[in-house]
mmCIF file of C-alpha atoms in Angstrom:
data_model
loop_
_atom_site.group_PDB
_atom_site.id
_atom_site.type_symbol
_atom_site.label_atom_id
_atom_site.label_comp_id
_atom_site.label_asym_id
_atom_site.label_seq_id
_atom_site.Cartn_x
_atom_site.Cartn_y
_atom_site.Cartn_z
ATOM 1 C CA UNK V 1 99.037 109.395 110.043
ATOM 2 C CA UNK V 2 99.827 111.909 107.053
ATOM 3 C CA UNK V 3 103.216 112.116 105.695
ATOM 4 C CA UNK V 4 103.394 115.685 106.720
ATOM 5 C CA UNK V 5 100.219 117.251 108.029
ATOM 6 C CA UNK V 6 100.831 120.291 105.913
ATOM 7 C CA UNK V 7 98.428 117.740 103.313
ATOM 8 C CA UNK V 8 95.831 118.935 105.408
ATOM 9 C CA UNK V 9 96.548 122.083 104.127
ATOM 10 C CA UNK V 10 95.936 122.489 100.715
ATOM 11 C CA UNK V 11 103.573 111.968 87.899
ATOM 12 C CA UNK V 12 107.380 112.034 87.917
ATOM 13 C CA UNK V 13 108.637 108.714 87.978
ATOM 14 C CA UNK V 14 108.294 106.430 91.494
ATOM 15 C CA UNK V 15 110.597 106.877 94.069
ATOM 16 C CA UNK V 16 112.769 103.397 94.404
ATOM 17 C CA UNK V 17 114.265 102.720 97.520
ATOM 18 C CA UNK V 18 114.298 104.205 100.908
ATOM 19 C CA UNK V 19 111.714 106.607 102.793
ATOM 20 C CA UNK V 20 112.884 110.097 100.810
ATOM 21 C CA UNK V 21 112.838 112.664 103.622
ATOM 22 C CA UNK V 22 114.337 116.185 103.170
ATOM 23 C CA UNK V 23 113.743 116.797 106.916
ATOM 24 C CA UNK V 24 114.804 115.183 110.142
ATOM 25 C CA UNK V 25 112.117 112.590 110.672
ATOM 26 C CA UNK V 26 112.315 110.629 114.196
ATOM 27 C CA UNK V 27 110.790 107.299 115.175
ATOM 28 C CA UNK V 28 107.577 107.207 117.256
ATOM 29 C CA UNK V 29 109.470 106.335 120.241
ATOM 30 C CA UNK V 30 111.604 109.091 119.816
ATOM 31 C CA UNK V 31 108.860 111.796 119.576
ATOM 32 C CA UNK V 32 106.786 110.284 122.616
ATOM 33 C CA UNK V 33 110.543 110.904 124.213
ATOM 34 C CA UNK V 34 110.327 114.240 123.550
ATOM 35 C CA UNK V 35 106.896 114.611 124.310
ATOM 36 C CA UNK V 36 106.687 113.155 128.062
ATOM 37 C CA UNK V 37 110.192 115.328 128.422
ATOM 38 C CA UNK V 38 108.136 118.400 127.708
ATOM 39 C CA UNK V 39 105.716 117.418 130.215
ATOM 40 C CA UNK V 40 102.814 116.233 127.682
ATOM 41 C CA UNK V 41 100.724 113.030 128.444
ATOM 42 C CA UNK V 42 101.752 109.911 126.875
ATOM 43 C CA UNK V 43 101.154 106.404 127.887
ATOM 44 C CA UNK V 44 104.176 103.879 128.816
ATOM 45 C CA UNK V 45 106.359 102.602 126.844
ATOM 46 C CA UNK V 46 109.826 99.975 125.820
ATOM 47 C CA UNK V 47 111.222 99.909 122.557
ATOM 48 C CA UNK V 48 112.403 96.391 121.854
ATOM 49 C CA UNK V 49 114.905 94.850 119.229
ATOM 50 C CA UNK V 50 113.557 91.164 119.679
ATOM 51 C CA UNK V 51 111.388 89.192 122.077
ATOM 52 C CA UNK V 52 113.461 88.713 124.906
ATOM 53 C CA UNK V 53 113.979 92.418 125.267
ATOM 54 C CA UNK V 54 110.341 93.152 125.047
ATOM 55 C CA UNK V 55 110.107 90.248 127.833
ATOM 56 C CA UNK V 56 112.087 91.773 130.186
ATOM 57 C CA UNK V 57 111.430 95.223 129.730
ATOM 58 C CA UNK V 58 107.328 95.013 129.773
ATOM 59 C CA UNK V 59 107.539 94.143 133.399
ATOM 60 C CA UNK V 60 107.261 97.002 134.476
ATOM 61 C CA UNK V 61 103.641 97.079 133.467
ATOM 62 C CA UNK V 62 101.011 95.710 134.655
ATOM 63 C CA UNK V 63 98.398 93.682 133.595
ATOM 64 C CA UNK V 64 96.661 95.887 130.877
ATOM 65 C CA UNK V 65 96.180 96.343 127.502
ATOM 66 C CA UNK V 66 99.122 95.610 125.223
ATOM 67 C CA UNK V 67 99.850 97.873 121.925
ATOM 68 C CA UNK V 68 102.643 96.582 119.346
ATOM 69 C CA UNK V 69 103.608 99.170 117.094
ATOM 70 C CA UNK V 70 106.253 98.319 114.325
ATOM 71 C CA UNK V 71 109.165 101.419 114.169
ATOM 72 C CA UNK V 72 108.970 102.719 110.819
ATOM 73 C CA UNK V 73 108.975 105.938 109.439
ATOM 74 C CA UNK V 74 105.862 105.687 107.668
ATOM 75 C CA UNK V 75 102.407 106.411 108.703
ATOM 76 C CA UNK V 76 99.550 103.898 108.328
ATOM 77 C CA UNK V 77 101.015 101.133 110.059
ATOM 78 C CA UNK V 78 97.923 99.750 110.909
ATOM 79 C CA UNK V 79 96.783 99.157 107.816
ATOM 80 C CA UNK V 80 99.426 97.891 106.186
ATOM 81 C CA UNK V 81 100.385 94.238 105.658
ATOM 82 C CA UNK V 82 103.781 92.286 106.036
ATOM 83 C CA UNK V 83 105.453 90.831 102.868
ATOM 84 C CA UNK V 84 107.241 88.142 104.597
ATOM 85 C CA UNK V 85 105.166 87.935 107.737
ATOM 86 C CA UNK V 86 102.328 86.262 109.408
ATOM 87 C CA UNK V 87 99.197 86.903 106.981
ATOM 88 C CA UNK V 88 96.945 89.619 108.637
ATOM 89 C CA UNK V 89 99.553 91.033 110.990
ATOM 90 C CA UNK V 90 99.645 95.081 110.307
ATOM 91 C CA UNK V 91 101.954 97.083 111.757
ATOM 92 C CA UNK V 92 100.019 97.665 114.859
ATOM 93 C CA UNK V 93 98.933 94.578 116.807
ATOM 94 C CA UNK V 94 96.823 95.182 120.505
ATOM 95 C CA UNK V 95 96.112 92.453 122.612
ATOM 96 C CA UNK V 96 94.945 91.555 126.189
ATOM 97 C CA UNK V 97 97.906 88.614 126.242
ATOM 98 C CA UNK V 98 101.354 88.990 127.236
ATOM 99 C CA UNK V 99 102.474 85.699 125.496
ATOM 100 C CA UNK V 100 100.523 86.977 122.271
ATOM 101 C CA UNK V 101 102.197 91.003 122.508
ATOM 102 C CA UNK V 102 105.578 89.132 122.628
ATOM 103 C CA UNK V 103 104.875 86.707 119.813
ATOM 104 C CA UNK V 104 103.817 89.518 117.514
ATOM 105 C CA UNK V 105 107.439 91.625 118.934
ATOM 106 C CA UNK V 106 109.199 88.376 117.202
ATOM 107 C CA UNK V 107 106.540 88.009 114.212
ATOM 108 C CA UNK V 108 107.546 92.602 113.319
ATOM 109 C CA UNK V 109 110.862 92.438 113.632
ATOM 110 C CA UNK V 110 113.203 91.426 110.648
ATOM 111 C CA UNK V 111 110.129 91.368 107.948
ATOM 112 C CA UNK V 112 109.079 94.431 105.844
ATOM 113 C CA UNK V 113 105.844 96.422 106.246
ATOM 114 C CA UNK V 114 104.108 98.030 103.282
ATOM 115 C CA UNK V 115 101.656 101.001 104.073
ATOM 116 C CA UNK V 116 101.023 103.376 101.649
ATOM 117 C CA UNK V 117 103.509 105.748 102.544
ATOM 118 C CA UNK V 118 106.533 102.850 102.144
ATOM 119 C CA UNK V 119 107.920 101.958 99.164
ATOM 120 C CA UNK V 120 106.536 99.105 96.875
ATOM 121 C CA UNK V 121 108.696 96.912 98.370
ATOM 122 C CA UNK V 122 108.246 97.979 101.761
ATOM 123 C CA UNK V 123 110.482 98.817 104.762
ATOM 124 C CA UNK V 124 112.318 96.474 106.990
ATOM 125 C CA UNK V 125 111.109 97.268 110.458
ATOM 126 C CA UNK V 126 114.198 97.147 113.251
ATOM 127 C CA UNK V 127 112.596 97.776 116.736
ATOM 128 C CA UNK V 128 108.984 98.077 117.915
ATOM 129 C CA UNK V 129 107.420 99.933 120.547
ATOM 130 C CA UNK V 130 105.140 98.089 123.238
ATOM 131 C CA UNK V 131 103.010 100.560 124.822
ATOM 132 C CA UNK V 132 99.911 99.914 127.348
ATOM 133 C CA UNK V 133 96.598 100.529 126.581
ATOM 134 C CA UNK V 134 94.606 103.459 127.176
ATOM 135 C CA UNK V 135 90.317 103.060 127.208
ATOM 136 C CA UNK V 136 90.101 105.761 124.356
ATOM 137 C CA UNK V 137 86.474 107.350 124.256
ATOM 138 C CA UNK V 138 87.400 109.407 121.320
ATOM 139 C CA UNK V 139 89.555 110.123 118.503
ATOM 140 C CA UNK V 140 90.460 113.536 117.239
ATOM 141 C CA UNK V 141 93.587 114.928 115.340
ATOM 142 C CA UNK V 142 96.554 118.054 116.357
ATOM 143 C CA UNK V 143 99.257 118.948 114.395
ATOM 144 C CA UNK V 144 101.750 122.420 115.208
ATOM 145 C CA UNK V 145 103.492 122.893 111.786
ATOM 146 C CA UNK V 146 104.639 125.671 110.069
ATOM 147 C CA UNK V 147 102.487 127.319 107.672
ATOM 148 C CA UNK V 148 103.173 129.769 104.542
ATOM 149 C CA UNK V 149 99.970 131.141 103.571
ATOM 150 C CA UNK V 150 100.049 133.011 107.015
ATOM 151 C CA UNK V 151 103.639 133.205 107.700
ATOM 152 C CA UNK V 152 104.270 131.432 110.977
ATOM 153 C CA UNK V 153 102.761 128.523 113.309
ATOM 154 C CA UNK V 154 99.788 127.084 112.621
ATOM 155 C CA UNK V 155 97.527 124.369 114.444
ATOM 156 C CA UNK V 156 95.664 122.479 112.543
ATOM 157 C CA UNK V 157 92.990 120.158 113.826
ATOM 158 C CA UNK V 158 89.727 117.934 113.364
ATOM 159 C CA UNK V 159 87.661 116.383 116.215
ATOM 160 C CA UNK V 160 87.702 112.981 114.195
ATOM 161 C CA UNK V 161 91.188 111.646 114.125
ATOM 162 C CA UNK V 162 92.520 108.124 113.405
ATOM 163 C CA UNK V 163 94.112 106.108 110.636
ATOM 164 C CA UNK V 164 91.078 107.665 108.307
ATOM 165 C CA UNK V 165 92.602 111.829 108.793
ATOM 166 C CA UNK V 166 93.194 111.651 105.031
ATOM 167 C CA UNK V 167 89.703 110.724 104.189
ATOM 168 C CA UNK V 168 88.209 112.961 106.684
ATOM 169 C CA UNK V 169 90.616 115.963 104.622
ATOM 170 C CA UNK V 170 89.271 114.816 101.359
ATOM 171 C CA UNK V 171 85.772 113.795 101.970
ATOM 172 C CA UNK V 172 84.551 116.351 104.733
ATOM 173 C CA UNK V 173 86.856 119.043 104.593
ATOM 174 C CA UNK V 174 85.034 121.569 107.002
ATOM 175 C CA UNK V 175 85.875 118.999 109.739
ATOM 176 C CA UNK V 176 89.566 120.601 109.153
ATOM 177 C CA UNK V 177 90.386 123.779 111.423
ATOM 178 C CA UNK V 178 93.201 126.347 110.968
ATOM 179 C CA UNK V 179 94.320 128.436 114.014
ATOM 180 C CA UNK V 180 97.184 130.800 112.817
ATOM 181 C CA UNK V 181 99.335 131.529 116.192
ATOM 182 C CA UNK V 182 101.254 134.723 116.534
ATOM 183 C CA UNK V 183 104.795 133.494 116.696
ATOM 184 C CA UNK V 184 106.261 137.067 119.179
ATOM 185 C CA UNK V 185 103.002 136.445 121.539
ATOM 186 C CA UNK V 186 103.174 132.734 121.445
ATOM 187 C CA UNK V 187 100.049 130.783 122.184
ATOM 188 C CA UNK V 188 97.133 132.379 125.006
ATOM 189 C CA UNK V 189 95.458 130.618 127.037
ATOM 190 C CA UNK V 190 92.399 131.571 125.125
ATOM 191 C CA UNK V 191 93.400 130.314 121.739
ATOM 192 C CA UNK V 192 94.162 126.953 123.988
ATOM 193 C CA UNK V 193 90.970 126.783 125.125
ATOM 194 C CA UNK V 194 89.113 127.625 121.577
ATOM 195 C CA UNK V 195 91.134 124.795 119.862
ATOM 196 C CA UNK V 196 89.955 122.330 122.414
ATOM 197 C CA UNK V 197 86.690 123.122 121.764
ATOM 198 C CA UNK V 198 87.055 122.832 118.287
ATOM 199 C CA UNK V 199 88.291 119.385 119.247
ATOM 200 C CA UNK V 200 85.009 118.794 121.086
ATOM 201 C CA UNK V 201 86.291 118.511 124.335
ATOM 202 C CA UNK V 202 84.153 120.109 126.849
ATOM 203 C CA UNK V 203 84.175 121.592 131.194
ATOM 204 C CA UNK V 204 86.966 120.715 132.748
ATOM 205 C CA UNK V 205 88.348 118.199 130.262
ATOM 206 C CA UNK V 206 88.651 121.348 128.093
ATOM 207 C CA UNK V 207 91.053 123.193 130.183
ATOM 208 C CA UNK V 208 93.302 119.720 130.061
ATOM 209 C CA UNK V 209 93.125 119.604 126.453
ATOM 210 C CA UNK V 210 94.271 123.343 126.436
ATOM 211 C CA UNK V 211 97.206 122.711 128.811
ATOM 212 C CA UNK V 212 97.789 120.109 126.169
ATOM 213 C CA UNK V 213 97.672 121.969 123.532
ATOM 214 C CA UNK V 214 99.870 124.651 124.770
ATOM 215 C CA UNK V 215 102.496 122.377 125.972
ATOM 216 C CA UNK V 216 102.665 120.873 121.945
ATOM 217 C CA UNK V 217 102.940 124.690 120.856
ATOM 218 C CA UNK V 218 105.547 125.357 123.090
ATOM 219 C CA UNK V 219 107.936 121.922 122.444
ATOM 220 C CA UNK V 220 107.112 122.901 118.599
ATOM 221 C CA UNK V 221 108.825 126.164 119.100
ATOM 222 C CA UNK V 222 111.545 124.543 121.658
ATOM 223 C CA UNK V 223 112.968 122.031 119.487
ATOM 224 C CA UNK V 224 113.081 123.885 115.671
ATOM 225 C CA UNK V 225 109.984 121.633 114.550
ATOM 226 C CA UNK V 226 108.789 122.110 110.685
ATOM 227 C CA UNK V 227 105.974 119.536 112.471
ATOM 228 C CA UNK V 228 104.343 118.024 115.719
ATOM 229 C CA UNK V 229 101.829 115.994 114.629
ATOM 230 C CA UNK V 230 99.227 114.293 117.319
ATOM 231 C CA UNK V 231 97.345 111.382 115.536
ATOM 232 C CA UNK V 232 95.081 110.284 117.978
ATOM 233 C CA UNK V 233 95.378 112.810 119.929
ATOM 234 C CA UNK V 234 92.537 111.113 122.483
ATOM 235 C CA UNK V 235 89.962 111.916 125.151
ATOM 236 C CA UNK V 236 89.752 108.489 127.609
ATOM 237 C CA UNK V 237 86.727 107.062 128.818
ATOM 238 C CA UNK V 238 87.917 107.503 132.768
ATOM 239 C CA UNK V 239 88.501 111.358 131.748
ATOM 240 C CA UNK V 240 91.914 112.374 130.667
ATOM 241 C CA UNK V 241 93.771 113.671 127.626
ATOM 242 C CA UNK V 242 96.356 111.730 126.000
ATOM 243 C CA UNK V 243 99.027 111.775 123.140
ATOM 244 C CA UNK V 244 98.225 108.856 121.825
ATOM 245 C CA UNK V 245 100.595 108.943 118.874
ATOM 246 C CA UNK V 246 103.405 111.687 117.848
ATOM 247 C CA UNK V 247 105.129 112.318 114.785
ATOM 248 C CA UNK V 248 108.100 114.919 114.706
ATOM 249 C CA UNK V 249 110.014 116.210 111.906
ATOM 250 C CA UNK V 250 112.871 119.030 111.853
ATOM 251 C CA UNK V 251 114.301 121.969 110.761
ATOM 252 C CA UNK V 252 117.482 120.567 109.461
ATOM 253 C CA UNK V 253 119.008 124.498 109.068
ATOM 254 C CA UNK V 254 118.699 124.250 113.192
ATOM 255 C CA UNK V 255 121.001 121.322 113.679
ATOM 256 C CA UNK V 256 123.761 123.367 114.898
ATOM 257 C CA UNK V 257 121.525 124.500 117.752
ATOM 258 C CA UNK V 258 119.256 121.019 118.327
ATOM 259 C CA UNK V 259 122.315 118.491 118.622
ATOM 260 C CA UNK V 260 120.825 116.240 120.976
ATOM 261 C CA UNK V 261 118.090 116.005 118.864
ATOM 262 C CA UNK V 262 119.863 115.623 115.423
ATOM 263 C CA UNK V 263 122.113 112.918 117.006
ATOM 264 C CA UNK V 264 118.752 110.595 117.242
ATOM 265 C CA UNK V 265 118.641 110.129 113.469
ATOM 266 C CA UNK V 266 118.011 106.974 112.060
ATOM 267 C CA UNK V 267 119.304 106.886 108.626
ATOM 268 C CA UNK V 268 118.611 102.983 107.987
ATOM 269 C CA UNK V 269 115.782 103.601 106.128
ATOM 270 C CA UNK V 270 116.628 106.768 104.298
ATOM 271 C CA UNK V 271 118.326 105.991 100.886
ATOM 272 C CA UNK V 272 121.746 105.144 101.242
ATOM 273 C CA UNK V 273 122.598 107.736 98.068
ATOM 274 C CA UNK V 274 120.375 110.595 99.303
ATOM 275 C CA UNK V 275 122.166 109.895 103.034
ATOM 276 C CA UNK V 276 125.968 110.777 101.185
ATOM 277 C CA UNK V 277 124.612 113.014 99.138
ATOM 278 C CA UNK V 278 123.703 114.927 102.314
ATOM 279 C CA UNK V 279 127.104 114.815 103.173
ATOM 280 C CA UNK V 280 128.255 116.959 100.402
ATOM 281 C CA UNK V 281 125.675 119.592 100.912
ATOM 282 C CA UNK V 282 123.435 117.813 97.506
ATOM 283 C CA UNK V 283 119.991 117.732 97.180
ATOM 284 C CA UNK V 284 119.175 114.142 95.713
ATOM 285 C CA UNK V 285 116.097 112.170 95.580
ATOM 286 C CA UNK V 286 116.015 108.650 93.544
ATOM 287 C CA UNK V 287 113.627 107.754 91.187
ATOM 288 C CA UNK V 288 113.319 104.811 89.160
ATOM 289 C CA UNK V 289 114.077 105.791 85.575
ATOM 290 C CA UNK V 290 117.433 105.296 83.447
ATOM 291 C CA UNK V 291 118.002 108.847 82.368
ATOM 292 C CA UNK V 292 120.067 110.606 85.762
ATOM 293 C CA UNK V 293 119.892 113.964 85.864
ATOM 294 C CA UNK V 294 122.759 116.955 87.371
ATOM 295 C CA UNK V 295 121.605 120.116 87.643
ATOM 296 C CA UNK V 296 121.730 123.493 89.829
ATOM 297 C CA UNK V 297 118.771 125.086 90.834
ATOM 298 C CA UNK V 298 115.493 123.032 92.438
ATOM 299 C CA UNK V 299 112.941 124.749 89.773
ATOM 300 C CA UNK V 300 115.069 124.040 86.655
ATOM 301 C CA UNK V 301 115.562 120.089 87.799
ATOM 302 C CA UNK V 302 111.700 119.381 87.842
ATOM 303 C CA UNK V 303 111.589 121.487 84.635
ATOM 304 C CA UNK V 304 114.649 118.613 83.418
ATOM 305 C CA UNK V 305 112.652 116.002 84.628
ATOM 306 C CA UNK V 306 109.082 117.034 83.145
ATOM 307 C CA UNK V 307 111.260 117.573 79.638
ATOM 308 C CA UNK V 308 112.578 113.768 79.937
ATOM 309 C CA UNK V 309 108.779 112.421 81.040
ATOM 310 C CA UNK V 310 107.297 114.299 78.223
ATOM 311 C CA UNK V 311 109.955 112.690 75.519
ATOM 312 C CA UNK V 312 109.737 109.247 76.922
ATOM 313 C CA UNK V 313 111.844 109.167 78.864
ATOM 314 C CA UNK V 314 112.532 107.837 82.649
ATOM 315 C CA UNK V 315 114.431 110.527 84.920
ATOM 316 C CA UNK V 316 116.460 108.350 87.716
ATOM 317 C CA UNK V 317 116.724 111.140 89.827
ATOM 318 C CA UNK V 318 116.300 114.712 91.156
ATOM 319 C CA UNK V 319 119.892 116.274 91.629
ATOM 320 C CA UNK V 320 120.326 120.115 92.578
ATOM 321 C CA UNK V 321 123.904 121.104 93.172
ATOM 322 C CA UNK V 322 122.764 124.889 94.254
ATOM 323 C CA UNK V 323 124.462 128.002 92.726
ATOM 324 C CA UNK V 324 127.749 127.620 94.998
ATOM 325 C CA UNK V 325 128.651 124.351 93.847
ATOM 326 C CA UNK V 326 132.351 123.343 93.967
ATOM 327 C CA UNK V 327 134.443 121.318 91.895
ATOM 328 C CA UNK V 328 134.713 118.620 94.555
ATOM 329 C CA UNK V 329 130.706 118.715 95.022
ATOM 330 C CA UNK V 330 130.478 117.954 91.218
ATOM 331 C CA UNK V 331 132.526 115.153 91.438
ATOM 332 C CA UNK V 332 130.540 113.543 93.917
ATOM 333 C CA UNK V 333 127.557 114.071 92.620
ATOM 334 C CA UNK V 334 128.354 112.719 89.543
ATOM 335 C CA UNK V 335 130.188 109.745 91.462
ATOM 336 C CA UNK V 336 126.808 109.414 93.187
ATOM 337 C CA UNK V 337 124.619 109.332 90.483
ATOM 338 C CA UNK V 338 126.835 107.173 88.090
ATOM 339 C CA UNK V 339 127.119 104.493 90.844
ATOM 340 C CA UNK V 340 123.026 103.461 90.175
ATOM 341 C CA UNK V 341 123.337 100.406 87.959
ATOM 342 C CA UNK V 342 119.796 101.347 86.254
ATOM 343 C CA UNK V 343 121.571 104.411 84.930
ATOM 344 C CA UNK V 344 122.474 104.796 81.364
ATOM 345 C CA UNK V 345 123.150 107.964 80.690
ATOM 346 C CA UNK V 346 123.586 111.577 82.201
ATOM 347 C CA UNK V 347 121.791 114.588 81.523
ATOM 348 C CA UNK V 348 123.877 117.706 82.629
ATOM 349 C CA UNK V 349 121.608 120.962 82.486
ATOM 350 C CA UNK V 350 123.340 124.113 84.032
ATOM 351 C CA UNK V 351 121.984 127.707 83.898
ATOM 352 C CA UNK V 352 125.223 129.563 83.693
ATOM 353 C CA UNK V 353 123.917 133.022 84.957
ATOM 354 C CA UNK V 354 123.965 131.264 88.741
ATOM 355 C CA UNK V 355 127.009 129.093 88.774
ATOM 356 C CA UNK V 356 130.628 128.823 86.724
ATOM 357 C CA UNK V 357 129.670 126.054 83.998
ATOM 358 C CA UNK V 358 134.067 126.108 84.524
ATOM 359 C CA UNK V 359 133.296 124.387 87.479
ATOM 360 C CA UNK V 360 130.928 122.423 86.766
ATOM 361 C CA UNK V 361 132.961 121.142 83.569
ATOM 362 C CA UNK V 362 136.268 120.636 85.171
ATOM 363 C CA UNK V 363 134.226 118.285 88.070
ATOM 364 C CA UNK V 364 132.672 116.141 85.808
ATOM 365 C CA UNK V 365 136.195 116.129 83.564
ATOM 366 C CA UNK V 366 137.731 114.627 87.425
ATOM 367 C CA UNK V 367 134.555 112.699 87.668
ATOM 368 C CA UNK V 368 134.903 111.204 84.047
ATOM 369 C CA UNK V 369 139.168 110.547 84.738
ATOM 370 C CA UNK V 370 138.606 108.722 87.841
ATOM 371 C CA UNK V 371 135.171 106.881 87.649
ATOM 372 C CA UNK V 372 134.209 103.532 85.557
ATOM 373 C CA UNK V 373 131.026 104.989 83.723
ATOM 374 C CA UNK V 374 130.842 101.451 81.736
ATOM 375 C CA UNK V 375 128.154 101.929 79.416
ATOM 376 C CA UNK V 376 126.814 105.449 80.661
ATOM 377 C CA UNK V 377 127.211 108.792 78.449
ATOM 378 C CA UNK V 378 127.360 112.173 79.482
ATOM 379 C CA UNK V 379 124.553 114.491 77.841
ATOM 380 C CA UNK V 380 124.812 118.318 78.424
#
């Protein structure tokens, strides 16, 4: 699954530690939650901690087809490969076995998966999900996101889907579809019904699709999504239309109005700087470089960082205070940035036509009072 399906539409230094998301990003589980709540067709599922949760909550299935899916929030699970796990185990595991579905639950949890959307060093996977089996015919691909080039939704979509959507963007890119959707007239049944047969799906199997689709649209608009992304979204061989897998992310400027939703976060794998950075209203990513960087405005921080690459040099992060930055916002994000052991110094680059540089000078003179910078220097 893409790491945002806006890939589909159209070398600073590596990021170190964490998934780096700017937007609320929820588990699997948590989408197919949302999903069957807004009356869309998923299969069963438990979300399990260990194996004697999995035990006792897979009985309410029956005997089928069991699907193991490590929780991370990553795509291309499937693919990927444990670093301290059974050799061959990827982060999805199906099997006709109970015994074997439960002995995979214990063989996910506790070890780190690497995809190629994780970190080098992977991510520690917490819970799986255990979902049955469905007898998928085909494979195709959905995503609702928001799109810029025409200014509102957008549903993009190829009738081959899978774990392979990126090669199918890169290598046959006329198997991609746009369909622009008027945000004031919402989605018609028509432009339902052209979509899934875009998709390929055909009689009456078309008009579930549709239904489908238009149920997606409408939880996009419902919950604030910047994404609902259906990867595979799947046409069974006994005739129905299912969501086989769901990614969600968020408008985090709707939070005040999506509680329920925002309360779900998981912020174990998010960086533990960007996560209190957050808190002061900072936009931080970490890198892996020695040279930290402070700055206000998004544009003139990757113009800092190119300036350090092209010297040499190794930025250790992207830091925007914004143009209303306060004293106390300074501080932290100088307390923040200072508290990376791999840093060694501090580049401060402020465009004084947007912000006071008084504040910004009196926050790092607090910052520099009360902090141990040990061997880092201040550059401005």
């Amino acid at each position: 699954m893409l790491r945002g399906a806006s890939r589909l539409l159209g070398g600073a230094a590596r990021v170190r530690t964490g998934s780096q998301l700017r937007f609320l990003n929820l588990q699997e589980y948590q989408s197919k939650g949302l999903l069957e709540k807004h009356g869309c067709t998923v299969q069963k599922f438990i979300i399990a901690t260990n194996q004697n949760e999995a035990k006792e909550r897979i009985k309410v299935f029956g005997d089928i087809e069991y699907v193991v899916k490590a929780q991370i929030l990553a795509g291309g699970r499937g693919k990927g490969h444990f670093i301290d796990g059974k050799k061959g185990l990827g982060g999805v595991y199906i099997t006709m076995d109970r015994d074997q579905a439960l002995n995979s639950v214990s063989e996910m949890v506790g070890k780190r998966l690497v995809t190629k959307q994780t970190p080098q060093e992977g991510v520690k996977v917490e819970k799986v999900m255990v979902c049955e089996g469905v007898p998928i015919k085909r494979e195709t691909y959905l995503a609702v996101l928001m799109d810029r080039e025409s200014n509102g939704p957008c549903v993009v979509v190829s009738p081959q889907g899978g774990m392979d959507i990126e090669q199918v963007a890169e290598k046959t890119p006329h198997l991609i579809f746009k369909h622009p959707i008027d945000i004031e007239v919402g989605m018609t049944d028509e432009q339902a019904l052209k979509i899934a047969s875009c998709l390929e799906f055909k009689g009456e199997l078309a008009k579930a699709a549709a239904e489908q689709i238009k149920r997606l649209y409408s939880l996009f608009i419902a919950v604030d999504a910047t994404q609902v992304e259906i990867n595979p979204f799947v046409e069974t061989k006994d005739g129905r239309v299912f969501c086989v897998d769901a990614k969600i992310n968020f408008d985090d400027s709707a939070a005040f109005r999506q509680k329920e939703i925002f309360a779900m976060e998981d912020t174990s794998e998010k960086d533990a700087r960007e996560v209190e950075a957050h808190r002061y209203n900072l936009n931080y990513i970490g890198m892996s470089g020695n040279i930290a960087c402070l700055v206000n405005g998004a544009g003139l921080a990757m113009a800092t960082m190119d300036i350090i690459k092209l010297k040499g040099g190794e930025p250790a992060n992207f830091l925007d205070v914004g143009g209303s930055v306060n004293e106390d916002q300074v501080f932290h994000a100088f307390r923040i940035i200072t508290n990376d052991p791999q840093v060694k110094c501090v580049l401060v680059n402020v465009f004084g036509g947007i912000v006071n540089c008084a504040t910004i000078a009196n926050g790092i003179v607090s910052a520099c009072r009360k902090i141990k910078l040990g061997n880092v220097q201040a550059l401005s």
